[in-house]
CSV table of C-alpha atoms in Angstrom, one decimal:
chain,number,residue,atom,x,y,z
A,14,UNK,CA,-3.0,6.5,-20.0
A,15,UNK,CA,-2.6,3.4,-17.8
A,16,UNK,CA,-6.0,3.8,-15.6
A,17,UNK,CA,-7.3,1.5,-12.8
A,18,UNK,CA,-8.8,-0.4,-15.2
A,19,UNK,CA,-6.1,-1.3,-17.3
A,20,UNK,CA,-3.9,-2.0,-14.3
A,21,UNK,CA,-6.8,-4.1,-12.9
A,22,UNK,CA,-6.7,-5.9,-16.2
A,23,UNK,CA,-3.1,-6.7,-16.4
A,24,UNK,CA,-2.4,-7.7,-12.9
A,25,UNK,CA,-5.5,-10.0,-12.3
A,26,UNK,CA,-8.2,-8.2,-11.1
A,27,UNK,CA,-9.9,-9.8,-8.1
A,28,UNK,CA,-8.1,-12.9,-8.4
A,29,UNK,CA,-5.0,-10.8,-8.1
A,30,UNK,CA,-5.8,-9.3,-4.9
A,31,UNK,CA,-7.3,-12.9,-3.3
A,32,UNK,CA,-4.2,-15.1,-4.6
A,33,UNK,CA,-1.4,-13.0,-5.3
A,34,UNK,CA,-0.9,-9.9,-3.5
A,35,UNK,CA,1.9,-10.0,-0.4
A,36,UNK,CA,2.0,-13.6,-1.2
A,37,UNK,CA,4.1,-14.6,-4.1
A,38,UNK,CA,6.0,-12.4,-7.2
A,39,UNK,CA,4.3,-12.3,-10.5
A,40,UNK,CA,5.6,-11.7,-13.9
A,41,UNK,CA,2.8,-10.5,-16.4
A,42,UNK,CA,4.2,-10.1,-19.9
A,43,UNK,CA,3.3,-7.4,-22.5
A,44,UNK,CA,3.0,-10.3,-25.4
A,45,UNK,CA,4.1,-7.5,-27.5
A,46,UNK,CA,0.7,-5.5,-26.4
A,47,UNK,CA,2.5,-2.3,-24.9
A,48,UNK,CA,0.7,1.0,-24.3
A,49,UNK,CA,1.9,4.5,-24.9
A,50,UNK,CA,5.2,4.5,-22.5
A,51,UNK,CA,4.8,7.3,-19.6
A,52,UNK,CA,8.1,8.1,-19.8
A,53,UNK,CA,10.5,8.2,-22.8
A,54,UNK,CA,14.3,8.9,-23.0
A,55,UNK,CA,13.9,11.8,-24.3
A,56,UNK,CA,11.5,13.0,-21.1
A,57,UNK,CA,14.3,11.9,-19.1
A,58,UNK,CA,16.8,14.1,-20.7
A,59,UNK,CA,14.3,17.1,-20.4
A,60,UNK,CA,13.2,15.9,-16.8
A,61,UNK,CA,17.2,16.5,-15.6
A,62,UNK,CA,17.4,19.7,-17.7
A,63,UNK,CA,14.4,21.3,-16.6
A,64,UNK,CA,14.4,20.4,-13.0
A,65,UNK,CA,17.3,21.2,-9.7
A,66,UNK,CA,16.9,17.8,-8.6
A,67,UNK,CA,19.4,17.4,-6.1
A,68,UNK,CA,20.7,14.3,-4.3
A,69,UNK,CA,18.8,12.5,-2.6
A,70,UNK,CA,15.7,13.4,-5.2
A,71,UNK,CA,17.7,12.0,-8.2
A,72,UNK,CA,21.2,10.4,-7.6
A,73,UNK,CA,23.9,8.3,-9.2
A,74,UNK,CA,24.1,5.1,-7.1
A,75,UNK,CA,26.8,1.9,-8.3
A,76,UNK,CA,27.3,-1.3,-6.0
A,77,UNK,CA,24.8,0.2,-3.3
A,78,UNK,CA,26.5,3.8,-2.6
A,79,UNK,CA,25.4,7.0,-3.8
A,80,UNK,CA,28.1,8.2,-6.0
A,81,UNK,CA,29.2,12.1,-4.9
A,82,UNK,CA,27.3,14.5,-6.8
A,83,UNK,CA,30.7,16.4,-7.3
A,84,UNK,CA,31.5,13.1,-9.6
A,85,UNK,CA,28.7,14.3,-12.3
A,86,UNK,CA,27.6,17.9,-11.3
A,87,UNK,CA,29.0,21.2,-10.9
A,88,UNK,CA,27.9,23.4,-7.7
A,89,UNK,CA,26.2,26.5,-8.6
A,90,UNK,CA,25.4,29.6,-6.8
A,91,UNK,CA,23.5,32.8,-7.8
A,92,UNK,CA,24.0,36.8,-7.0
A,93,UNK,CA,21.6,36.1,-4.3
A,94,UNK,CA,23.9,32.9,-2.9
A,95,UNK,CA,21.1,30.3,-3.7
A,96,UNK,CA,23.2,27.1,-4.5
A,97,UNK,CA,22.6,24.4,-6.4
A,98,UNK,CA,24.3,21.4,-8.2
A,99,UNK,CA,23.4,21.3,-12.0
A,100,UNK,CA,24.5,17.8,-13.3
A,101,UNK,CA,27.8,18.0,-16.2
A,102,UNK,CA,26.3,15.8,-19.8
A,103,UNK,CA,29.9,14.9,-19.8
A,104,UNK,CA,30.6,13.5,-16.5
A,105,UNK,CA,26.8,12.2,-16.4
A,106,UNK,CA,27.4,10.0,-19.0
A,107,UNK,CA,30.6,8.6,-17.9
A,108,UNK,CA,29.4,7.4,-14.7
A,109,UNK,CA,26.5,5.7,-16.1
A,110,UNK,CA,29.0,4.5,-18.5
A,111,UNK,CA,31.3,3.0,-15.7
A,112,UNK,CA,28.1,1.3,-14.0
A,113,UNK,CA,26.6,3.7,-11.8
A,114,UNK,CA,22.6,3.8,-12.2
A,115,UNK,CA,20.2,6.7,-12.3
A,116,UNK,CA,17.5,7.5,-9.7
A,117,UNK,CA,14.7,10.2,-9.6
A,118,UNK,CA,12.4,9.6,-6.8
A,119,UNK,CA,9.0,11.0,-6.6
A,120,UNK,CA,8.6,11.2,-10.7
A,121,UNK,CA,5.3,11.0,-10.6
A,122,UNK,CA,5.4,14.4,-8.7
A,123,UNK,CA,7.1,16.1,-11.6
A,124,UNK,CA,5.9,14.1,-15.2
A,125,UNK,CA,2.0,13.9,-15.6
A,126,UNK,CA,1.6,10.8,-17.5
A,127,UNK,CA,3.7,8.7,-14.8
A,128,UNK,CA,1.1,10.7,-12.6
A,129,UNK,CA,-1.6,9.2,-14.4
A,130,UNK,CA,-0.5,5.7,-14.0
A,131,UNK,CA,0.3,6.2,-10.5
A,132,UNK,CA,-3.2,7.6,-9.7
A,133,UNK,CA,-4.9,4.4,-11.2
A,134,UNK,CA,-2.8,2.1,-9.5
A,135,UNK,CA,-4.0,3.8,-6.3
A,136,UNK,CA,-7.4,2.9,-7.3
A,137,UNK,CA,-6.8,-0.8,-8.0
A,138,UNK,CA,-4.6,-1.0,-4.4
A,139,UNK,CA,-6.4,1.3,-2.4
A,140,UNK,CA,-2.8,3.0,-1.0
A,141,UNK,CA,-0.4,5.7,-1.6
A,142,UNK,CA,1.5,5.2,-4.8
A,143,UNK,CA,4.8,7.0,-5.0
A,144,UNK,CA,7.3,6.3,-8.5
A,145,UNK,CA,10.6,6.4,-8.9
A,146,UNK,CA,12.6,5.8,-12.2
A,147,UNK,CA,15.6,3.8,-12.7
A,148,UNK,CA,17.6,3.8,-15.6
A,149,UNK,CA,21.3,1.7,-16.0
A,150,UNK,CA,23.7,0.7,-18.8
A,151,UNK,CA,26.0,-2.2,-17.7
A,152,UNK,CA,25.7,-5.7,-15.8
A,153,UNK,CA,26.7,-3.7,-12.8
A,154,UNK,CA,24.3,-4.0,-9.9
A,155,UNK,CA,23.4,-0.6,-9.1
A,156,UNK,CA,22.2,-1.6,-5.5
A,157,UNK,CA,23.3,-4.9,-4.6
A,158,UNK,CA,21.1,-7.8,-3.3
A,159,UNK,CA,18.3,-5.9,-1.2
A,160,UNK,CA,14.9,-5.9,-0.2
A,161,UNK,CA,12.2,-2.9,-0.1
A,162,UNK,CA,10.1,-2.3,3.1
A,163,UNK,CA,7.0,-1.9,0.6
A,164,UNK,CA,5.3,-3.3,-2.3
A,165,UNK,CA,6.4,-2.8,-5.6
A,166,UNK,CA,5.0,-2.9,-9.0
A,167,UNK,CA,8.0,-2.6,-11.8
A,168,UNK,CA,6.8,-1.8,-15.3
A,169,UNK,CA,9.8,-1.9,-18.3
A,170,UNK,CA,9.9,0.5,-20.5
A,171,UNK,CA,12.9,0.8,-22.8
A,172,UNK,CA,15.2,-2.4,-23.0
A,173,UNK,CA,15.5,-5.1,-21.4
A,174,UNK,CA,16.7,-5.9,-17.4
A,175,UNK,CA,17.7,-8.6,-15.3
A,176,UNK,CA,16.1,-9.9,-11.9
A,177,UNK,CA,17.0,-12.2,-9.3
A,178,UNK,CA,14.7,-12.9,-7.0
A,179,UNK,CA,15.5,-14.6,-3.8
A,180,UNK,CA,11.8,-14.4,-1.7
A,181,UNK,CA,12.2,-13.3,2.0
A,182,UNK,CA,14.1,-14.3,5.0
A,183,UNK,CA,12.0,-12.9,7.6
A,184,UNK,CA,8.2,-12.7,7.7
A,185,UNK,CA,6.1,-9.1,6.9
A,186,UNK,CA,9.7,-7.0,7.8
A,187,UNK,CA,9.3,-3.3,8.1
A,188,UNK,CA,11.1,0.1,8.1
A,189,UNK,CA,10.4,0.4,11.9
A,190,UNK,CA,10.8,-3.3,12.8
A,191,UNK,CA,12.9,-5.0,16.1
A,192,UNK,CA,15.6,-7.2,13.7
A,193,UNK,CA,16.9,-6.9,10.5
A,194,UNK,CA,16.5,-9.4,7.7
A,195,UNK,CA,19.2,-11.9,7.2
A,196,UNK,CA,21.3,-11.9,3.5
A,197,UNK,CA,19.7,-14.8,2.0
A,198,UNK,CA,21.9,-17.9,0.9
A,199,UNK,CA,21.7,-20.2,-2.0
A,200,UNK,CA,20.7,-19.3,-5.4
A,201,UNK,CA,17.8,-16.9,-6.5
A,202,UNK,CA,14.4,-19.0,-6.5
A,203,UNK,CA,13.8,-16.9,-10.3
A,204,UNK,CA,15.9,-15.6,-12.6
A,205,UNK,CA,14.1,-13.0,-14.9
A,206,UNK,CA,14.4,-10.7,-17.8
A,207,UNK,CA,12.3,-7.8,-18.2
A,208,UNK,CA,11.2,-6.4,-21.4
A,209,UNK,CA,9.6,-3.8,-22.7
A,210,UNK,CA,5.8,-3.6,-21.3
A,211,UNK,CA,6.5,-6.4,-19.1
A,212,UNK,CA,5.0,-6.3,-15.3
A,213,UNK,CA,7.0,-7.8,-11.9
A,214,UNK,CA,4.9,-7.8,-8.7
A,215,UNK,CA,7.5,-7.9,-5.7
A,216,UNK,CA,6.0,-8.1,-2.3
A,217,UNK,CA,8.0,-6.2,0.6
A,218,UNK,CA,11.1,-8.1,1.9
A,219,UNK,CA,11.8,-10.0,-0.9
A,220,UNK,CA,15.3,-9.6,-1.9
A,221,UNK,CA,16.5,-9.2,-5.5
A,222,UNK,CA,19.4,-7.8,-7.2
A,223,UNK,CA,18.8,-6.2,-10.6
A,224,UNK,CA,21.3,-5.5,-13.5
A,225,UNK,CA,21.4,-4.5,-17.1
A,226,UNK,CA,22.9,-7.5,-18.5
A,227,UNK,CA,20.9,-7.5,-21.8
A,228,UNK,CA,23.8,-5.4,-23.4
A,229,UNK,CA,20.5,-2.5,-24.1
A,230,UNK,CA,19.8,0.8,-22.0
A,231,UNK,CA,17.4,-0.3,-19.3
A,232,UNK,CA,14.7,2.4,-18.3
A,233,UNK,CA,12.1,1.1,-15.6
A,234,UNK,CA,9.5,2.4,-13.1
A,235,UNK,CA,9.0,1.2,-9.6
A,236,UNK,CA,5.7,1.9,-8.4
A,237,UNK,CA,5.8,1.6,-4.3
A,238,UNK,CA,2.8,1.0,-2.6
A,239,UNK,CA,2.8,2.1,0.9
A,240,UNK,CA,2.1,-0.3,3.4
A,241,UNK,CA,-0.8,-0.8,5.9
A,242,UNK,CA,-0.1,-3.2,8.3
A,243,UNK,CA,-1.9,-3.9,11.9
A,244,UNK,CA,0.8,-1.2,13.7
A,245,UNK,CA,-1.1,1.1,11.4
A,246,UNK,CA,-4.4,-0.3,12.1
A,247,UNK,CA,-3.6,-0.4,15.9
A,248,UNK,CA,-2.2,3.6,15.5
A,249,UNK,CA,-5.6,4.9,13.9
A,250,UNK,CA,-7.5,2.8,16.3
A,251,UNK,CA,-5.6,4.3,19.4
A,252,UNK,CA,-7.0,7.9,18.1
A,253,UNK,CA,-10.5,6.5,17.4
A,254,UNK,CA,-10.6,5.5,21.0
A,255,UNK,CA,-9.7,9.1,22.4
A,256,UNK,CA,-13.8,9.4,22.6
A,257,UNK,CA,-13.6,7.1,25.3
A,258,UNK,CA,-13.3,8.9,28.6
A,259,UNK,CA,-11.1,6.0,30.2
A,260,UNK,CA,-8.2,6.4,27.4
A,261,UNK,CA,-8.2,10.0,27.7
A,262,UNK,CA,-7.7,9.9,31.4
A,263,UNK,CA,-4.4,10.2,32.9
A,264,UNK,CA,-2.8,6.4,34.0
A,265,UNK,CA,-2.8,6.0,37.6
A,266,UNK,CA,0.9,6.1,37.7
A,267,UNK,CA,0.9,6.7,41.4
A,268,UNK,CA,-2.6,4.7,42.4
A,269,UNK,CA,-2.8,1.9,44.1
A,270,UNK,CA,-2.1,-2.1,42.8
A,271,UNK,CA,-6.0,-2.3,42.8
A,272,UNK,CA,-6.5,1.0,41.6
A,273,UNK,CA,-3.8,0.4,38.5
A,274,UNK,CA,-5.5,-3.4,38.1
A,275,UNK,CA,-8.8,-1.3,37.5
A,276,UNK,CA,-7.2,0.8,35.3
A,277,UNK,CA,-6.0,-2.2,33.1
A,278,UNK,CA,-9.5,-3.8,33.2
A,279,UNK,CA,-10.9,-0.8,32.3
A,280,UNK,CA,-9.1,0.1,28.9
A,281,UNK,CA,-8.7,-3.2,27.8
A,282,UNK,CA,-12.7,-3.4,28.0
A,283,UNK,CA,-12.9,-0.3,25.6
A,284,UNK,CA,-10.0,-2.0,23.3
A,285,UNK,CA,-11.8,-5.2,23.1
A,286,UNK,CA,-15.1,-3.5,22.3
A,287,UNK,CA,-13.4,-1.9,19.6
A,288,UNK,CA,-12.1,-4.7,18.1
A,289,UNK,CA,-15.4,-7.1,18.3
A,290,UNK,CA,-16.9,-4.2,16.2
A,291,UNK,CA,-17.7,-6.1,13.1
A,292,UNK,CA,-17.1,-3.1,10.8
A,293,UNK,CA,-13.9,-1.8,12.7
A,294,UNK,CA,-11.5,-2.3,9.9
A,295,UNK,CA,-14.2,-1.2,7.0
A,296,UNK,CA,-14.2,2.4,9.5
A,297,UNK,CA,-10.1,2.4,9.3
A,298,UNK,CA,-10.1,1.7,5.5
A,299,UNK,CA,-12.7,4.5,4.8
A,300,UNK,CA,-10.9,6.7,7.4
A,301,UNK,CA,-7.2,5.8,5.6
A,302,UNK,CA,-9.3,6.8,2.0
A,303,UNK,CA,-11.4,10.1,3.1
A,304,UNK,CA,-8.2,11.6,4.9
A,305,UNK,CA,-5.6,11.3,2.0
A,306,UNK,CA,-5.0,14.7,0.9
A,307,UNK,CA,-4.8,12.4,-2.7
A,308,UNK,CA,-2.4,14.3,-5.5
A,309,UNK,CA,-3.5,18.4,-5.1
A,310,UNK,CA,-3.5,20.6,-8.4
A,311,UNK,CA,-4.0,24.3,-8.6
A,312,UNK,CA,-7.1,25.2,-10.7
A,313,UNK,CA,-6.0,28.5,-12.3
A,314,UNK,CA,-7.5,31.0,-13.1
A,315,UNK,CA,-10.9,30.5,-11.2
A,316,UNK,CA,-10.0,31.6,-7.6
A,317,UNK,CA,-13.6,31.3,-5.9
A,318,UNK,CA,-15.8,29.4,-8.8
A,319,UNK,CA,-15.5,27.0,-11.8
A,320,UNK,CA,-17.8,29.1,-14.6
A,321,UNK,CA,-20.5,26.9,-16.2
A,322,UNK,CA,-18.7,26.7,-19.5
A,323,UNK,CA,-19.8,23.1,-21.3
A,324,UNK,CA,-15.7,22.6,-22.9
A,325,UNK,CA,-14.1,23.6,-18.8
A,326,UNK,CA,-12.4,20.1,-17.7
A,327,UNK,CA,-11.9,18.9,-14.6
A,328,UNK,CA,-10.6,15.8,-12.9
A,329,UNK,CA,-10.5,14.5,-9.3
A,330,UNK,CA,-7.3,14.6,-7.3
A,331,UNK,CA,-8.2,12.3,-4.9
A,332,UNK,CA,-7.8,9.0,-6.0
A,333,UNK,CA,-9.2,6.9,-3.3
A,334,UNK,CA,-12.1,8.6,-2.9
A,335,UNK,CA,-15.0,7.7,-1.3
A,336,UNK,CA,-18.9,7.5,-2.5
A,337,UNK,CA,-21.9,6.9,0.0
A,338,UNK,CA,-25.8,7.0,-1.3
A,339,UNK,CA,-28.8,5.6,0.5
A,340,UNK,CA,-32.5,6.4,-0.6
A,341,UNK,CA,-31.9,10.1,0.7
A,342,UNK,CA,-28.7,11.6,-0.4
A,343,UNK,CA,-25.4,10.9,-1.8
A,344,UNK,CA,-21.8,11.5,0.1
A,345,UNK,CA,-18.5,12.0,-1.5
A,346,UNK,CA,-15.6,12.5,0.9
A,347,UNK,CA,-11.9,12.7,0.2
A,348,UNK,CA,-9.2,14.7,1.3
A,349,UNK,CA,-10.5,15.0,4.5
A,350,UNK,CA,-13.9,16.5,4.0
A,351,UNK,CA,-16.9,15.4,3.2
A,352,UNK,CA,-19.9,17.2,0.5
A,353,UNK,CA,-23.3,15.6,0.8
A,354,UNK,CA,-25.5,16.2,-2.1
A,355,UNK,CA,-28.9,15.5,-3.5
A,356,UNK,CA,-29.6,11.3,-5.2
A,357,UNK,CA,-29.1,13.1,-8.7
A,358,UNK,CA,-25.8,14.6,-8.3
A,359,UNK,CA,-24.8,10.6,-7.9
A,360,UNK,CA,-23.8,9.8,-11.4
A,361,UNK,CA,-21.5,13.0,-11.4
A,362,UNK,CA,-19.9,12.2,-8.6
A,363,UNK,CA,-19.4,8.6,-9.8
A,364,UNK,CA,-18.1,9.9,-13.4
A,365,UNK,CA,-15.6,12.1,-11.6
A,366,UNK,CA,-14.1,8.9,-8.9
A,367,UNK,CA,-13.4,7.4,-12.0
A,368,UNK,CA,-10.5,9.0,-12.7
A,369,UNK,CA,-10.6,10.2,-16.6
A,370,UNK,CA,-10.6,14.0,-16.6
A,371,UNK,CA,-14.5,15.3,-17.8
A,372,UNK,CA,-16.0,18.6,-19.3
A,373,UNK,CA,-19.0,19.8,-17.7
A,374,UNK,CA,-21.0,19.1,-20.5
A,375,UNK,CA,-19.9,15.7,-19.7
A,376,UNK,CA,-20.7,16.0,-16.0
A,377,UNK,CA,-24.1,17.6,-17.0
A,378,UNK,CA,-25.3,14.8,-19.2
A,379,UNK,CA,-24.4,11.9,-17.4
A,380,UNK,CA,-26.5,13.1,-14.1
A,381,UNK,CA,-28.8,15.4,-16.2
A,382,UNK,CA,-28.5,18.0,-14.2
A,383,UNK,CA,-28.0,21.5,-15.7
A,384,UNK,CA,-24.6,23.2,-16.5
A,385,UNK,CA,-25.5,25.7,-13.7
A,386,UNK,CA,-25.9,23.0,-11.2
A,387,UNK,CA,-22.9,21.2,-12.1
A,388,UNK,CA,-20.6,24.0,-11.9
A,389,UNK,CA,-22.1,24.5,-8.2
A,390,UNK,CA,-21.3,20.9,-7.3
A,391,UNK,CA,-17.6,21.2,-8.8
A,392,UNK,CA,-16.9,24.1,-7.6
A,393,UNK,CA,-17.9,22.8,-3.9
A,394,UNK,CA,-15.5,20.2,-5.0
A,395,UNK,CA,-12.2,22.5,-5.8
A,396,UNK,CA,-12.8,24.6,-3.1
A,397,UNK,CA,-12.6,21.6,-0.8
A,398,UNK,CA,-9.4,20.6,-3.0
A,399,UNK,CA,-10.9,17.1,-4.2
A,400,UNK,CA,-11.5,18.1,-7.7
A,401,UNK,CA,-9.7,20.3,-9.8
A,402,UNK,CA,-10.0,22.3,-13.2
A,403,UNK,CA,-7.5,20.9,-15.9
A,404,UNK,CA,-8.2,22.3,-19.3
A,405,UNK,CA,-10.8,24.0,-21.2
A,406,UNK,CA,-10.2,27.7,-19.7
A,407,UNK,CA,-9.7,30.6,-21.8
């Protein structure tokens, strides 16, 4: 499993985040030093056989357009008229064959080790992770020179892949943005092959055109990071300030020029106060982190309770979440609630943000606490759908 830890390791750590991140691209390279691969070929083929993932979800794509999924599938429909396409082994093939690249967005959705990954490299970002797959067979550029309006961290898994990189042409673009990005011009500033285990860094807006040149199936994943910019800041800070009497008020649309100059005065003296608040953006990065629903597993069979059984295991779902302790009592919030719990519940709690699922018996003897009591605490915990059980149930 690729943890937080291991991403933190292979990215840079600290020195990562202070130098690196939305500055510059980075190449890390395996060395040879790969871990167990999330996804193999032969998950792929049982991913598309086991799944009705329909265009847009997964797609053929060559030179930038989606290819028609009549080109590779076959439309089905049921006695009860539900339709679907179910993709033809045949024609699959050949359009991969003539150029055309695969796509499955959201994998980490549907393929738990990819989920794994993902969930750590939330930790180590402190943002939504979503992970899409990409797989091609020819020097044909499945999407032409473009640029993504997020972050992305590419990891290679099975042979080897081509990048040109040609930086960006206009500064922090976005999906909602007033201009487009020009095409850039000129030849790529670095011209890199991917190979197994090897890491890329890509910041958002920097264009690049990728191929499978190598003469090797190419299978990669493309772990987004969704963005927080200052619209995002400014959107969460606009809600914050509903408490204040003057932004909740209507505008004087029909008052006077003195009454609709006091108006002005008025809310930008809330909206400077809110941003001379020291601690402002700390509040908007705990807020973005306790109010992520975070990655939501059933916890089958227990309906109402998690039994006190030592071998029951259970993991949190919320990546990002959130721990509080002063001399009095410990908080834990995620996915938009928040459990406050007695100083000795703290190294539980702390075990379980981790990320590595844990059995009770676990839980219990790293806050000694009793099996009893920690069955209490977790089950607070799936109720509130931060936690969940993941194996050890009869």
């Amino acid at each position: 499993m690729i943890d937080s830890a291991s991403w933190a390791e292979r990215l840079g750590g600290d020195t990562f985040l202070a130098q690196t991140c939305f500055r510059a691209h980075k190449v890390i390279r395996s060395n040879g030093n790969t871990s167990p691969s999330p996804l193999t070929w032969g998950d792929l083929n049982e991913i598309v056989a086991a799944h009705r993932l329909e265009p847009p979800r997964m797609r053929l794509s060559r030179a930038g357009e989606a290819v028609p999924a009549t080109a590779y599938s076959i439309l089905r429909t049921n006695r009860r008229g539900v339709s679907w396409y179910q993709p033809q082994p045949a024609d699959f093939h050949a359009r991969l064959a003539e150029g055309a690249s695969l796509v499955i967005d959201a994998i980490d959705q549907i393929h738990s080790p990819i989920r794994e990954a993902a969930a750590g490299l939330e930790r180590f970002f402190r943002t939504p992770v979503q992970v899409n797959a990409y797989a091609s067979w020819t020097s044909e550029e499945g999407f032409g020179t473009h640029w993504d309006d997020h972050d992305v961290v590419v990891l290679q898994l099975e042979g080897s892949k081509r990048w040109k990189i040609y930086g960006p042409t206009r500064q922090a673009p976005a999906w909602r943005d007033l201009e487009a990005p020009e095409a850039p011009t000129g030849d790529p500033i670095a011209d890199i092959v991917l190979t197994p285990g090897d890491l890329l860094y890509l910041p958002r807006g920097w264009w690049h055109a990728v191929s499978a040149d190598q003469g090797t199936a190419s299978l990669h994943l493309t772990f987004g990071l969704a963005t927080q910019t200052g619209a995002e800041f400014l959107g969460w800070l606009v809600d914050d300030l509903r408490a204040s009497v003057t932004v909740r008020a209507d505008v004087p649309r029909f008052g006077t020029r003195e009454e609709r100059a006091d108006y002005l005065a008025a809310v930008r003296k809330d909206v400077l106060a809110a941003l001379d608040d020291p601690a402002v953006l700390d509040r908007w990065e705990t807020s973005l982190d306790a109010t992520h629903p975070g990655r939501p597993r059933l916890s089958l069979p227990h309906l109402t309770a998690v039994p006190a059984e030592p071998l029951i295991t259970v993991q949190a779902t919320v990546p990002r979440a959130r721990i509080d302790q002063d001399d009095q009592a410990v908080t834990f919030a995620g996915a938009g609630n928040e459990w406050t719990f007695a100083l000795p519940v703290a190294p539980l709690l702390r075990l379980l943000a981790g990320g590595p699922p844990a059995t009770l018996a676990d839980l219990a003897a790293a806050s000694d606490l009793t099996l009893v009591q920690v069955a209490e605490v977790v089950s607070a915990l799936v109720a509130g759908q931060a936690v969940a059980v993941v194996g050890g149930s009869s």
